[in-house]
Every structure is written in C-alpha cells, then in structure tokens.
PDB file of C-alpha atoms and ligand atoms in Angstrom:
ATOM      1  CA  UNK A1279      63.811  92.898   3.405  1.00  0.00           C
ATOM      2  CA  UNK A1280      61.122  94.051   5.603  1.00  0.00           C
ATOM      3  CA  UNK A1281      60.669  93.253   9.484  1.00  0.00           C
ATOM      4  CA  UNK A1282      58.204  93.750  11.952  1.00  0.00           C
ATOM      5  CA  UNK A1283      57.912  97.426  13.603  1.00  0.00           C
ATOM      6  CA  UNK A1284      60.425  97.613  16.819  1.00  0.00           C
ATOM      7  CA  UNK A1285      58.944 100.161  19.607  1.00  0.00           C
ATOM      8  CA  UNK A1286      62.480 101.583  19.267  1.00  0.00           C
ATOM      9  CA  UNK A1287      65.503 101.237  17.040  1.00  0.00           C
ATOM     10  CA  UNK A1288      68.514 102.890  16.589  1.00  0.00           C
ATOM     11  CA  UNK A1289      68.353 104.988  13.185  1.00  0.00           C
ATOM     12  CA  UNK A1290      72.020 105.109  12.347  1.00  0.00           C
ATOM     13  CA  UNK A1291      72.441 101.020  12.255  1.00  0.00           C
ATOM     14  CA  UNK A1292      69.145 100.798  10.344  1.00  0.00           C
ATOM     15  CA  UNK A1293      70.329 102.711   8.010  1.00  0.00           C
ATOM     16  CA  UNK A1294      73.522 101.518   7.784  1.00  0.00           C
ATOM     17  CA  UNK A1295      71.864  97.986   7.795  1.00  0.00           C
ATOM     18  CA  UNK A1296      69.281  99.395   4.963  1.00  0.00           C
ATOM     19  CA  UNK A1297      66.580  97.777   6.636  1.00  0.00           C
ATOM     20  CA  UNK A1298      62.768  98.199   5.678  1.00  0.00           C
ATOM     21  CA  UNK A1299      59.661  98.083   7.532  1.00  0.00           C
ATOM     22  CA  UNK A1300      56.240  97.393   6.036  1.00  0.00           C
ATOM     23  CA  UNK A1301      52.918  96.587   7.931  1.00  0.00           C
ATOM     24  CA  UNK A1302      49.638  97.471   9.363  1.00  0.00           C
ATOM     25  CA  UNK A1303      48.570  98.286  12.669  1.00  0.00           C
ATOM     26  CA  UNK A1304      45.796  98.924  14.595  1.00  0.00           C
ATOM     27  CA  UNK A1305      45.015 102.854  14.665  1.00  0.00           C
ATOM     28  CA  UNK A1306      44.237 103.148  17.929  1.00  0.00           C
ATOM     29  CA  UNK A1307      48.334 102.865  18.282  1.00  0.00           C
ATOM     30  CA  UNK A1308      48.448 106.167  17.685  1.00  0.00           C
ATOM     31  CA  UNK A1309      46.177 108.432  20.166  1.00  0.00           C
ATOM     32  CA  UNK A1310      47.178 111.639  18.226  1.00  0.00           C
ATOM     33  CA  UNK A1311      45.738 110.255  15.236  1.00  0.00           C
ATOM     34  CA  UNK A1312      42.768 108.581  16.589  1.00  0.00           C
ATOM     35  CA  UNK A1313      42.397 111.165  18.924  1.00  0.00           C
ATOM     36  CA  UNK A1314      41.575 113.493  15.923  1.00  0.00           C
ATOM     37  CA  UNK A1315      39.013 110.744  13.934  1.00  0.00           C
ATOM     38  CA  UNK A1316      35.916 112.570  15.626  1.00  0.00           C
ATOM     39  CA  UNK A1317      33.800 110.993  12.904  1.00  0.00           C
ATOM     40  CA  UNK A1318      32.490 107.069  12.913  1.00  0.00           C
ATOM     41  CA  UNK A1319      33.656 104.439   9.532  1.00  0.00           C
ATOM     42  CA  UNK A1320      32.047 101.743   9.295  1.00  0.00           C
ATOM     43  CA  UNK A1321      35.309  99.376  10.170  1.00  0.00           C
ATOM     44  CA  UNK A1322      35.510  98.779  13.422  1.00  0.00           C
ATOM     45  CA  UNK A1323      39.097  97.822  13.803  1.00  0.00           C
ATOM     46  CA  UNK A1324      40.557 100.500  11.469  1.00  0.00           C
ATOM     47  CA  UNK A1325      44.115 100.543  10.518  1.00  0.00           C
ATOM     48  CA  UNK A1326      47.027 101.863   9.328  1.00  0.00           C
ATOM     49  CA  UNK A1327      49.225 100.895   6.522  1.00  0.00           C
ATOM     50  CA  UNK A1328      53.002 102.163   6.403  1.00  0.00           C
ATOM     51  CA  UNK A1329      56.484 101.749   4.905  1.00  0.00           C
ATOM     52  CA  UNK A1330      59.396 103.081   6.250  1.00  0.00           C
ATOM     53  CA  UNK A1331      62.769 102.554   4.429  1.00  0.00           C
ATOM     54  CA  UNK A1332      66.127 103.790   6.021  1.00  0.00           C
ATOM     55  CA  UNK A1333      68.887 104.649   4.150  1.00  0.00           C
ATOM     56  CA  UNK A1334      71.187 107.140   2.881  1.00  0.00           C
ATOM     57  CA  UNK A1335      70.906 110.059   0.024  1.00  0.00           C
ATOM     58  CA  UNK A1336      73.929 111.102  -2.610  1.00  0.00           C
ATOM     59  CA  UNK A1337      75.639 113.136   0.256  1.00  0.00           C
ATOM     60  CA  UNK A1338      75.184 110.712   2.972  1.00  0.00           C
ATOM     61  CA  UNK A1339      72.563 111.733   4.808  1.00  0.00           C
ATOM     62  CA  UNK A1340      70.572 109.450   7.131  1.00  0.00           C
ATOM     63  CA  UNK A1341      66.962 109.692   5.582  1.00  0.00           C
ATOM     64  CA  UNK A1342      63.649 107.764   6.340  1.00  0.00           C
ATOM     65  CA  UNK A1343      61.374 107.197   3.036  1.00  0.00           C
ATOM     66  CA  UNK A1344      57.711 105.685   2.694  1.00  0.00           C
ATOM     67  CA  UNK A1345      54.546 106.299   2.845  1.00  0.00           C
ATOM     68  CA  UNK A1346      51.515 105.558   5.267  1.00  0.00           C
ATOM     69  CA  UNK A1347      48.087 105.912   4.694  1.00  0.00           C
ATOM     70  CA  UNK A1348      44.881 105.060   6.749  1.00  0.00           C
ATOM     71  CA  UNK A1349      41.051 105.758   6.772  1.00  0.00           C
ATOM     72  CA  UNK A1350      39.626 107.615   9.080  1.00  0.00           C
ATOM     73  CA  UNK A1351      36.755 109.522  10.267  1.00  0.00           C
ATOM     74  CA  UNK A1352      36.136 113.197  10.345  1.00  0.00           C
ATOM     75  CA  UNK A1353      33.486 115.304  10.042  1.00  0.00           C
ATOM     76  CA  UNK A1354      32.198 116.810   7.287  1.00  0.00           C
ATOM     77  CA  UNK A1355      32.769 120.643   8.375  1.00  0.00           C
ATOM     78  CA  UNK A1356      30.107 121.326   5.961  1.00  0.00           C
ATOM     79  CA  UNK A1357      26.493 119.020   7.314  1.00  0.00           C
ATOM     80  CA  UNK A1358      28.495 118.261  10.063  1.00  0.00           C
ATOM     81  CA  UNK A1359      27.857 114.382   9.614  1.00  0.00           C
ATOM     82  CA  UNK A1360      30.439 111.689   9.478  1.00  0.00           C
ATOM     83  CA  UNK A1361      32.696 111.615   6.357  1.00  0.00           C
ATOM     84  CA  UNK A1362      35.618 108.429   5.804  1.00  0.00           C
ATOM     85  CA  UNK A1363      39.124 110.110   4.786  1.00  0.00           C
ATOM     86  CA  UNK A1364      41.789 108.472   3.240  1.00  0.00           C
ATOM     87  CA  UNK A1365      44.650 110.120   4.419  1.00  0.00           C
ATOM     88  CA  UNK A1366      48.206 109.224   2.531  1.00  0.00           C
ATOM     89  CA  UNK A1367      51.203 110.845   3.072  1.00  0.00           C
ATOM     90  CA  UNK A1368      54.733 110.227   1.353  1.00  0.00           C
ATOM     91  CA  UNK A1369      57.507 111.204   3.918  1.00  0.00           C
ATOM     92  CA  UNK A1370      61.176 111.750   3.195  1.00  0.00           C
ATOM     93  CA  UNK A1371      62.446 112.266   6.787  1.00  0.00           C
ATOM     94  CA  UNK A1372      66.693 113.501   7.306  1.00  0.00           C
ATOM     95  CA  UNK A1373      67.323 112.621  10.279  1.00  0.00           C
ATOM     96  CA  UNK A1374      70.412 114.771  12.588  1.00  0.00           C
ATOM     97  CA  UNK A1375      72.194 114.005  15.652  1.00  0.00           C
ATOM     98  CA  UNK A1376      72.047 118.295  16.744  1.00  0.00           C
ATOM     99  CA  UNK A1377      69.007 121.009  16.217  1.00  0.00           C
ATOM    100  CA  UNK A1378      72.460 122.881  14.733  1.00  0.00           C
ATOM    101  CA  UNK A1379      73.030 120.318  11.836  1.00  0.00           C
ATOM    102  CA  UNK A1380      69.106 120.803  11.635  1.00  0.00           C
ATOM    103  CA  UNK A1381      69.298 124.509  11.075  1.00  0.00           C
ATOM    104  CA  UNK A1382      72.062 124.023   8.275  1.00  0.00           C
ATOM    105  CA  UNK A1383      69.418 121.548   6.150  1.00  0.00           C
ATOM    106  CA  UNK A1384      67.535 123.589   3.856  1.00  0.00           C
ATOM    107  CA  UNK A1385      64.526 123.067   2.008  1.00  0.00           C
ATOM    108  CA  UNK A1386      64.224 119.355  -0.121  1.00  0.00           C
ATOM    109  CA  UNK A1387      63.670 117.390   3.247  1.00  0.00           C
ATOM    110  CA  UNK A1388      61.800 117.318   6.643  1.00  0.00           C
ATOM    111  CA  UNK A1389      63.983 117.100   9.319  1.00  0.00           C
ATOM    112  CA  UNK A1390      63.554 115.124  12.354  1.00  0.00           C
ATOM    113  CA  UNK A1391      66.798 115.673  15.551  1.00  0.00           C
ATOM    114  CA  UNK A1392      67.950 112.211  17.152  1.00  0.00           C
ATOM    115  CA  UNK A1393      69.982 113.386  20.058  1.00  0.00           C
ATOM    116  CA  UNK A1394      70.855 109.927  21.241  1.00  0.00           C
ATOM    117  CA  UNK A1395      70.605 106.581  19.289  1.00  0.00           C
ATOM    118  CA  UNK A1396      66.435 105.659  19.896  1.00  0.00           C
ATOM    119  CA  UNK A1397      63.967 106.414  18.223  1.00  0.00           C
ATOM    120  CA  UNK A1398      60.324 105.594  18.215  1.00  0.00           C
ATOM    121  CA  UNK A1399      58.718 104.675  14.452  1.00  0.00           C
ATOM    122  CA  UNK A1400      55.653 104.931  15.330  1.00  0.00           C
ATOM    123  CA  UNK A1401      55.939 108.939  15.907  1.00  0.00           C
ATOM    124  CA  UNK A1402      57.151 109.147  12.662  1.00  0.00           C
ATOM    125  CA  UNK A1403      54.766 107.700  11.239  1.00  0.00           C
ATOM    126  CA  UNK A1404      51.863 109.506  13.565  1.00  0.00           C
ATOM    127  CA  UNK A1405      53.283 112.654  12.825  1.00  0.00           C
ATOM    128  CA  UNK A1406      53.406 112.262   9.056  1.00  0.00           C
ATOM    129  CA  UNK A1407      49.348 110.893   9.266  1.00  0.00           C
ATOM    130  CA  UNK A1408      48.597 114.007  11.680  1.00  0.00           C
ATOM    131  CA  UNK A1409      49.661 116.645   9.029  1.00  0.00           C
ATOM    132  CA  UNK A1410      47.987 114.720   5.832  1.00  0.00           C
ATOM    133  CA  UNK A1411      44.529 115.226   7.401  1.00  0.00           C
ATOM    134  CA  UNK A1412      42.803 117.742   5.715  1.00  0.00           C
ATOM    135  CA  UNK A1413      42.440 120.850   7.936  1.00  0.00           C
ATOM    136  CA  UNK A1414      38.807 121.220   6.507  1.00  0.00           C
ATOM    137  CA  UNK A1415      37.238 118.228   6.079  1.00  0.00           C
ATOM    138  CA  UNK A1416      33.861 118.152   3.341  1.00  0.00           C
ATOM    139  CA  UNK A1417      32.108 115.677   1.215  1.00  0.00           C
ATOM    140  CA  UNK A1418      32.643 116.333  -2.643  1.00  0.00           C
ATOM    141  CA  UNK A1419      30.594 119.659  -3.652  1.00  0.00           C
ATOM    142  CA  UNK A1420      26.783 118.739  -3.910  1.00  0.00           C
ATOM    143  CA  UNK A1421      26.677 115.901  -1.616  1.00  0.00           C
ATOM    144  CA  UNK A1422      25.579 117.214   1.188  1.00  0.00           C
ATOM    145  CA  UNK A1423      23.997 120.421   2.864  1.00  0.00           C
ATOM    146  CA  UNK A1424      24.476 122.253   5.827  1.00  0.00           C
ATOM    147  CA  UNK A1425      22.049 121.144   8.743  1.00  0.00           C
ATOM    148  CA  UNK A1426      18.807 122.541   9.847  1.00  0.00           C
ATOM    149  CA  UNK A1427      19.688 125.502  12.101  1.00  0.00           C
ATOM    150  CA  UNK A1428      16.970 125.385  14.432  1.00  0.00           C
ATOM    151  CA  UNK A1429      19.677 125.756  17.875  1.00  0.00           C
ATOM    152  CA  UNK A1430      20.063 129.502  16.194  1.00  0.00           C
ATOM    153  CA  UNK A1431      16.846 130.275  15.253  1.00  0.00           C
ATOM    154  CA  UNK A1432      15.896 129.216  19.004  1.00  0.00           C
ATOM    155  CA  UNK A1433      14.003 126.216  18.136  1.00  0.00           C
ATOM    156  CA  UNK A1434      13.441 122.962  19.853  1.00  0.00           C
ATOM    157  CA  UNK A1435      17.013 121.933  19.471  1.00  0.00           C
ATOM    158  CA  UNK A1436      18.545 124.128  21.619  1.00  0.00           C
ATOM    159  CA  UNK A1437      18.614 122.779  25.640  1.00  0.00           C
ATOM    160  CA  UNK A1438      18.610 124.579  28.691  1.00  0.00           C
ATOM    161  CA  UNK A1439      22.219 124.516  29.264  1.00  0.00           C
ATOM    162  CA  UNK A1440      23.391 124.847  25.934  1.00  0.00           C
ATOM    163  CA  UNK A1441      25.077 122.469  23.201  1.00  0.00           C
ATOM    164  CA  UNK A1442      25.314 118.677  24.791  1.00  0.00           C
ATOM    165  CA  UNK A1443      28.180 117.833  26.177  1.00  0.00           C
ATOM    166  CA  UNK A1444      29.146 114.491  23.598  1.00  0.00           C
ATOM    167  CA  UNK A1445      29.195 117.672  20.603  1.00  0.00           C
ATOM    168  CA  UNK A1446      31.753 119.667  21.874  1.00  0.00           C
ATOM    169  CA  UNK A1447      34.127 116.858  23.327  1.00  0.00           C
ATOM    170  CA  UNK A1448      34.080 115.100  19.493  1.00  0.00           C
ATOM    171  CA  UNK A1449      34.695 118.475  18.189  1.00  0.00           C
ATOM    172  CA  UNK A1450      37.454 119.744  20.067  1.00  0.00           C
ATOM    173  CA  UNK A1451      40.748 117.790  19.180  1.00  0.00           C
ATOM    174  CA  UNK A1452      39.530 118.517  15.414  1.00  0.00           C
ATOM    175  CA  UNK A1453      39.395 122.579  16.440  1.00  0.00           C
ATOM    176  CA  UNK A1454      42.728 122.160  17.994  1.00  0.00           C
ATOM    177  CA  UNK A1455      44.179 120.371  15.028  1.00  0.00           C
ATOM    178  CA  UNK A1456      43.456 122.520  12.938  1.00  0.00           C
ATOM    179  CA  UNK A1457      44.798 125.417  15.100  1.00  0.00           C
ATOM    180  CA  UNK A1458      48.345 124.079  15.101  1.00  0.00           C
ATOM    181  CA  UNK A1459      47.637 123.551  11.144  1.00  0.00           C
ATOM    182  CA  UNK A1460      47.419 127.088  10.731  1.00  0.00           C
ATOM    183  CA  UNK A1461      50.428 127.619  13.205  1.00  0.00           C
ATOM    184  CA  UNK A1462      52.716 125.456  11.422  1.00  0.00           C
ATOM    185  CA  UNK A1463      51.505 127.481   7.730  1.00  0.00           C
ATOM    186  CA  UNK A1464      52.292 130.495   9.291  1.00  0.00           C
ATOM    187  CA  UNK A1465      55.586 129.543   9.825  1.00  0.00           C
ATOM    188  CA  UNK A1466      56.125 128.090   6.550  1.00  0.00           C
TER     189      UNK A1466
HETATM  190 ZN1   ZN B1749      28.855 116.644   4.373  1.00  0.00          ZN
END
C-alpha cells in the first residue's frame, strides 16, 4: 500500500500500520539539496524519486527502509563546468524515542531520535540525498580538462575587483558541503 507523502506523521502508528510511501516530488522541496545543485541539467523541473517503508526488524525496532534517488547538478571539480549526478541512496533508518536508546544502537543502522510523536519525511529523505552526493564531483577520466588559467597567469580574465560575484555564491554551499563531509568522516 503506498500513500501520498504527509508533511508530518507519527512514526510509531506508521509502523505499526506498515504503511509505505512512494512518489516524486519537485526538488526544489528540499532547499538543502537544491541548495547544493550549483551546476545547471537540462530538466527544468527536476525531481526526486523516493520510497520510504516503515516497519519493524527481528527485535522490534521501529526502522524506515527505501531508497531515493534524484539528478542533479554539480560541478565538475575538475573543468569546473556543469556535470548531471545521479545521486541514489538506500537508507535503513532506526528510529528512538531518547538520544540514550540512541547511544545503546550500535553499528548495522543509522539512527534518527523522535522525542515526541512527529516527524517530517521529507528530512529523511533530504538528509539521506545530502550525504549520497559525491564530495568531489568529476566527469569520467578523459572527458574533460581543467580550464584555461589565464585569472592566475594575470591575463584578461581576471577583473579589477577580483573573481565575479555569481562564481563564488554557486560555489559556496558546494565548499561547505563538502566541509561537513569531511566532519562527519572524521567522526566515523
Ligand atoms: Zn569536467
């Protein structure tokens, strides 16, 4: 049985209930996500595909199971133009009522706290997209070279004031991804 994506449910009765979810929606749902598509597809309305499935495991733990998947664009970190990613992710989410019951999980799942009886799918399913997109972005070896590097070599490129303003602002939330990528590996 699938149904259409509530802005909020209560976990425990879904699961209890078994119920499924299966869709698309449109990208731009999900400002984290889009926020970090710096690079231009060709679809103009590009979306995202998920399935989320709650249920329990052998031991009776409250787990969220799918996948979701989307295209979007990056940029290639190598010529720095625009490069379409599919990013898929399979999730297998325990969800706990207490960061305590958290801390006594180990290993197998991700763990997500739900202190009170709400919570929002389409995090879930925002945060699972945010870490499947590749921290270093590059079309397949050979395709592509890196750029002319005439703003070094203090060619024409390079203006007054330094880089244009539109180059930095695309490349930022992709810098800052990637930072808390490397954060979360550290951890790991
Ligand atoms: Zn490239």
């Amino acid at each position: 049985m699938s149904e259409s994506l509530p802005e909020h449910l209560d976990p425990w009765r879904a699961a209890k209930s078994g119920l499924s979810f299966s869709g698309r929606l449109a990208l731009d749902r999900l400002p984290r996500v889009s926020g970090a598509a710096v690079g231009s597809i060709e679809d103009p309305k590009p979306q995202v595909s998920y399935r989320l499935d709650f249920g329990r495991d052998e031991s009776g733990l409250v787990l969220v199971s799918g996948k979701v998947r989307a295209r979007i664009g990056l940029v290639c970190q190598r010529c720095l133009g625009s490069l379409a990613v599919d990013v898929r992710a399979e999730l297998r989410v325990a969800l706990v009522r207490t960061e305590r019951a958290a801390s006594e999980l180990v290993g197998e799942y991700e763990v997500l706290v739900v202190e009170d009886d709400s919570m929002r799918p389409l995090d879930l399913i925002e945060d699972e997209l945010l870490l499947a997109i590749p921290i270093v972005p590059r079309h397949a070896p050979g395709a592509c070279l890196p750029p002319e590097t005439t703003v070094e070599d203090g060619g024409l490129a390079a203006p007054a004031d330094g880089v244009p303003e539109t180059e930095t602002g695309a490349r930022h939330p992709f810098a800052v991804l990637a930072a808390l990528r490397r954060e979360s590996d550290t951890l790991n």
